[in-house]
Structure formats: structure tokens, C-alpha cells
Amino acid sequence: MASFKTNRRDFLKMAATAGGGLFIGFQWFSCDSPKMKVLSNEEILASAKQFNAFLSITPEGDVVIYSPNPELGQNIKTSFPMVVAEELDADWERVRVVQANLDLDNFERQVTGGSGAMPHSWERLRRAGATAKYLLVSAAADQWDVSYDSLSTEKGQVVHAASGRKINYGELVNAASQLEAPEDVRLKDPKDFKIIGTPVKNVDNKAMFTGQALFGLDFYREGMVHAMIQRPPFGMKVKSFDDSEARNIKGVSDVIQFGENVAVVGTSTWPLMKAKKALNIAYEPISEEESTVNHDRIFRDLLDGDQAEIMRQDGNVDRAFQGAAQIVTSEYQCPFLSHSPMEPMNFFAHVKGDKVELVGPTQTPERARNEAAKLLGIEPENVSVEITRLGGGFGRRLRADFVVEAVELSRILNKPVKVTWSREDDMTGGAYRPAVRYRFQAALDASGNMIGYKLRGAGINAGNTTRQDNFPSGAVDNLLIESVEHKSHVTTNAWRAPITNFLAYAEQSFLDEVAEVAKKDPVKFRLDLLARAKTEPVGEIHYDIDRMKGVIELAAEKSEWGRDSLVKQGFSVYFSHRSYVAQVANVVMENNQPVLKKIIAATDCGIVVNPTGANHQVRGGIVDGMGHAMFGNLTFQNGSPKQKNFDTYRLIRMKEVPEIDVHYIDNGIDPTGLGEPALPPTGGAIANAIYNATGRRLRSQPFIEQKEFSDMEIKMERV
Amino acid sequence: MANFNLKINGRQFQVDVEEDTPLLWVLRDHLGLVGTKYSCGIAQCGACTVHINGEARNSCVTPVSSLESDEVITIEGLSEDGKHPVQQAWEEVDVAQCGYCQAGQIMTAAALLKSNSQPSMAEIEDAMNRNLCRCGTYHKIREAVALAAKK
Ligand code: FES
Ligand code: FES
């Protein structure tokens, strides 16, 4: 057997093109055909004619589609090209997908966040495909001397039905690329879609399932050094440190302090992990201790104090509450949460004089670029950003902290540097879902109508803790929504479905509490409020009443709401990021323990581009919401989370995931986004079902740590 | 530092590393086999799963010095052409979201099917429960393992 000496030189060859490095999106099947020579993307692009920023076609008929937005599992790298290919009438088997670098001249909004990519780009993508198709058809019309309208297209060909002639797009590209692109172009009627709405497979499957380098952590550049960083606890700074032990570890070439960070540098990762533990760093406080005990006190002060800002006010709540027959009051609370994508933070930076090359997993390449430029005092145009595949993001990679420190180290060391965060660094290094506490109050009249509604939200670095214009605003005569924030050293950031990831649970639980006092069925209670908002709206309405009603009715129907007395159900509905999702949780009592058996979801996200991708987002969002509601908890002491890895920070596992039924509203409206909206309703549906099964109300997360359930175990189980 | 001879994916390699270096980092940093992923480093997530003598093991807690003539298979060596029944099932079911955990999931599933070619759903869940997927692809993983068992 041959013996291979370690040779890393050519692992992870990034395909280099004129435009910079690119990641390759493989077509699973095109690699399999024995007859077709598989060309590299460079070979293909070399002969291709570019029709627009998204699209090039070769004389052989291969279609290359650029995907500009970072891919972190939302399936954009597959679904964006599907939309372009649809309007082009491309043969999907001949489509190659290429991840674009940051390119502000050619693309807008190269961001993954806010469930906004598809809503933003839907029409642009369609136009990109349709414009190219128009040119190809025009070229065929010229060539055959027939009218444009006598031609049609199918699977990468222009067809002249009258004569039975067909011609491949490839044969038309040279002529077509000479023609002037039209200002306006006709788009398909959605009923004619052939690719959109079908379960097209993920374009990176082959690479992912055979272990090819795709992710930021896989990136390697000859001559680069590795670095890991010890960051300070929140509210602390470095007092002193002794790096002698760390420097003695073989494979460590440098220990560098920059700001409050101490970096260990070397040629591979493992020695750095050891060296980081061997750094004897003493810290001193710069503020009151960041601890869960102190945060608890702060929450009480904020909710009882008078600092809250009014976010929305309708009618006169004081009068409503004075005249109320009954008042319901309840508080809900959630802890800080870590994003914990499976791929920990990492980034590659190479500062070369006044230019910088960045490579890595970021949800916001433009921000990475701008912050790098700001740090170095150079023009943003001098920074290039290559976007790798992201091993999850959940909002954590919207920040650029992990980019900036790589840039800073590269400048100090004057070398290409890859900074890798250990799991412990990732979990203790900040930018969490903020901890929030809510106080709800409802005033009911003698016949059980909700005549007053108050919400005060208090958060730690949470910004506005409310969504003041969301339901039930607009359906209640007297309403007051307030928010108050405490500024802390604990860093926070958007976490999948920011704010609503917890607000929805709290609000939907509280509405059930009110419905019970009002002696109304929870579904009917919500529908009555919506009907009220429709006929006599109070103030401005910022949600679509009919779409919300649609998902409520679909979820009730599909879950057979209230029909089986042995199945205890919980309802929840929420509007976030332009889409609507209603969910029903089914809980059954077994040996006196509540067992979560099933979740039924009804979603209105407009046109479903890729049903597999959509199911992934709905199920994934529900699993995410369920797991974090059940288990997620970061508690602080001395400025650091006590939970530092997955042994103490519990994530949901396969055995804990019940059946999930997914249904969609088919209304033909343009896509409204789905990366986040399925998550918010989940916690409320589960809590409401558990209440109906046990009579015990879950008012804080994580559920498994609630005192009221110390004699009970909440189980989740596949049916 | 010491020299270690390793048998990986049917080939012989020699690396010069500290003896406590986990196999994971030898694969990733020294051999360029980056398909095996790092996520927790403490045997909690399964992202780093490889086969050692046919069994699923967490390479993040397997010191290189503990391997002698052991046969290591990584995701890159699971099949020559990406056509292992588990890989095929993963493609057919279109399992991945971000994809970061999936190499580890595939390796765990392949080891399960090697020792138990017709696992029940409960056995599938028992085996796969050691692998975390932060994106929540668990339903698809169940489906894909069951499909692979039929191949
Ligand atoms: S990285 Fe080895 S189990 Fe998580
Ligand atoms: S697919 Fe993203 S962690 Fe499993």
C-alpha cells in the first residue's frame, strides 16, 4: 500500500475565476453520466455568455446561475436558481449553481436574515430569467425568419410548433447576446410554472454527503496561521496574564493581547485549544456583576418602574380597567439563549497592505466588508468577501465581531489568519437571544369581552421587546403596549425570529388564559377578535386579517380541533416577517405524565417555491422552537454563562421530536418568506396543550426547569 | 511530537503530531480530510463521527495514539463515488438544511446498518440520538435511514 506523507497543499482548492474565488455547487447527476465529460465551473464559465448578473449560458447549453445570498440551510442556493430557471425555461439538469462573492455592483441585499431574501428578489430573479429567454427566442425568430409569437420554449430549447423545428439555447447564445435587452418583459402566469413548486434537490447535496470542503471552517490557504482567542467575561477586563505555560505548548508560535482579547497562534488547531486553557488570565470587573441573580432584580425593577416607553396606545386603558368585571394578569419570562449553530464561528482574513481578503461564513458579507474597512481605515472597495456555505446561523452570523478580530490579527501578524472559535468560545462569547420578561393584563366586561389589554415588556439589551402593531392590536378598544430596556455588557443579537420567538409564546399563552376566564373556546376567541378587527378596527391594522383567519381555520380543520376528548390540544397563531402560521399541539396523558405527540401547522407564506425546502423551514422552525422552549437556558455568574457546551446546554435530539404535520394555504400570492415564521407559534401551542392536559400553566422557559413540573416530566414522542 | 502510522480510507498515512492530538484534528488539519466536522469536541454532538474498525466513533475524543492498526473510514472514504446506500438515501430524501451535521449523521447511520441491516424505528432512533442537528432535520434523517435499510 502506498504511503502518503502529509500534504495539505491542495486540499480545498477554491475554484478561482476572474471574478475571484468561488464555491462550486455540484449537480449530483451531471457527475454521473458516463457519456458527458464533466466540465469544471471555470471551463464552463470561460465559454459562457453572460446575460445578466444572475445568468450565463454556454454554446453547449449549460446554464450557470449565480446565487448571491449566503446559504445557511434556508435553501436559497437551490430556490433562487429555481426561480431564474423557471422563467428561462431552462433544463434543470443542465443548470449549475455558483455561490457569488459579495458584489455590490451586481446584486442587492446579499443578506440572510429577516426571512426577506425571496420576497425581495422574487421579481428580480424572474426578470433575469425572462429577459434572457426573450433574447434567445428573438434570436431564434431572426434565424428562422418567423415571428416571435410563433415560438415557444421548453427545457432549454426554442420550439417552432408550426414547422416542428427545435433549437437548443446554446446554439442561440452568440446571436442572442448581441441583441438589446428589453426594458420590460412578460413574466409567466404562475399556473404555467414547471420548476417552481416542485421538490428540486439541494444543489450542494453531493458535496455535503461526500465530505467536500464547503464550509468556512474547511477553508485552508497555504501559508496561513491558525488562531484562537480568549475573550473576556461580560463586564470584565484583563488585569494580568501569564502566558509562559501556553507558549511552552508545542505548535504555539505566538501569544498576542489585543484589546481585552488574548490570542494564541500556531499552525494547527489542537495545540491552540490546549494553549487557550493554559493561559492564566486574571480579569477585573468594569461594572456590576453580570449574573442571573442581578438580572432577575433588574427585571422586577423595570416592570414595576416608570421608565417604560409607550409603543402604542388606543382608547383609554385606565378607564377600561377601572370599569372591568374581571382582570387577568400574568407574567412570562425567558432566559438568554445561545444561537449555537453546529459550525462554530470562524473566519479567514488576509490583510495585504491596504487590501483585505476575507473568506468565511457570514450572513452579512457587506457588513463584514464595511467593518473590516472601518477597522483598518481603508475604502470598503478594497475588501473582498468570499461567502462560504454556513453551518447554520440563526442570526449569530449577522454580526461581524468574528470577522473584525480575524482582520485585526492578520494585520498584527502580517499573515493570512484563520480564527476558529471552540464550542466553548461560541457559547460564552456572546451575542445571545436577549432575556425578556412580559407583564400582560386584560380587562373583561361582564359578558366576557376583552375591553382592555396591556402589555409591558422588559428586556436586557433587547431593543423594543414588543411588536406593538401585531394582533391583538386593532381588535381591542383600549390598549397600551410599553417597552423598557436595561443596557448590559452581555451582548445580544437577532436570534431566529427576533423578539417574536418568545413574545409569541407569551402572548398566545396569555390569550388562552383570557379565553378561559371569558369562558370561550380558544380558537373561537381568536376568530372573534379578528372579526372585530375587521368590522370595527381600532387604530391602524398592520397585519392581514384574512390571511391570519385562513391559517387559523386550516389548522383547526387539519387538527380536528376539539373533537377527541382524550387528546388535549393547544392552539397558537402568529404573524411574523410577512407570513402567517397557526399551530396545534396534541398532548396525551400517559401514566399521569403529559406526552407531546404531534404538532399540526398551517402556513401562509404565499407561493411555495420548493416544497422540500418549505417543509424543512416549517419543521425545522418548529423543532427549533420546541427544543429551546423545553430545554434552552443560559444562566450567568461572574459575567459568564455557566453552560459552556452541549453537555450542559441542552439541544433537542431525535427522540424528543414528535410527528409534525405541515399544511399550506394555496393562495397564489408572491412568496412572503419562511425562514422564521414557523418558529414563534410553537412554544404557545405546546404550553396551551400542556395546560389543557394538566391544569398547570407554563409561564417561563425552559419548561423542564419549572418548579410546577418538578413532580412531572413533559415527554415528547413520535406517535 | 511523534510519528504515527494511520490507515485511513484504505490508504496508509504518516503524521508527526503530539500523541494527545484527537483523530479529528489530524484528519482536518494534517491530512486535509475536512469532511469530518468539529462542533463540540466533547463527544456530545456526533458531527465528528468516523468508523473505526466499522464502528461509529467520535473522532474528537479519540487520541491519535490510541490507534494502531485500526481501520479508519471517514465520510470521504465511505464510498468511491458517493453511492453508498446511505448517501443515496440522503440524496433521495434531500435530508440537509445547512448540512454541517450531515457527514456525521451519515457515518452513524452507515455503521448502524452495517451491524443491523433491518433496524426498527426504535433502533434507528436509539442509534441516531447521539447526533445533534441544530437545523432540526430529524424527521428526514429517520426517513432516510429507513430508506437506506431497504436498499
Ligand atoms: S465534535 Fe465530536 S462529538 Fe461533537
Ligand atoms: S443540517 Fe444543519 S445542523 Fe443538521
Short mmCIF file of C-alpha atoms in Angstrom, two decimals, chain A residues 338-345 391-394 396-397 423 426 646, chain B residues 39 134:
data_model
loop_
_atom_site.label_atom_id
_atom_site.label_comp_id
_atom_site.label_asym_id
_atom_site.label_seq_id
_atom_site.Cartn_x
_atom_site.Cartn_y
_atom_site.Cartn_z
CA SER A 338 -27.11 30.87 22.55
CA HIS A 339 -27.53 30.58 18.77
CA SER A 340 -25.20 27.57 18.71
CA PRO A 341 -25.05 26.84 15.01
CA MET A 342 -23.35 23.47 14.56
CA GLU A 343 -20.43 25.15 12.83
CA PRO A 344 -18.84 27.43 15.42
CA MET A 345 -17.83 30.96 14.44
CA GLY A 391 -23.10 25.62 9.03
CA GLY A 392 -26.16 27.36 10.45
CA GLY A 393 -26.54 30.96 11.53
CA PHE A 394 -29.82 31.63 13.34
CA ARG A 396 -25.46 34.91 15.10
CA ARG A 397 -23.66 35.42 11.81
CA ARG A 423 -17.70 25.43 21.06
CA ASP A 426 -19.04 30.16 20.73
CA PHE A 646 -23.75 20.79 24.73
CA SER B 39 -18.72 21.08 16.64
CA ARG B 134 -29.35 22.17 15.11
#
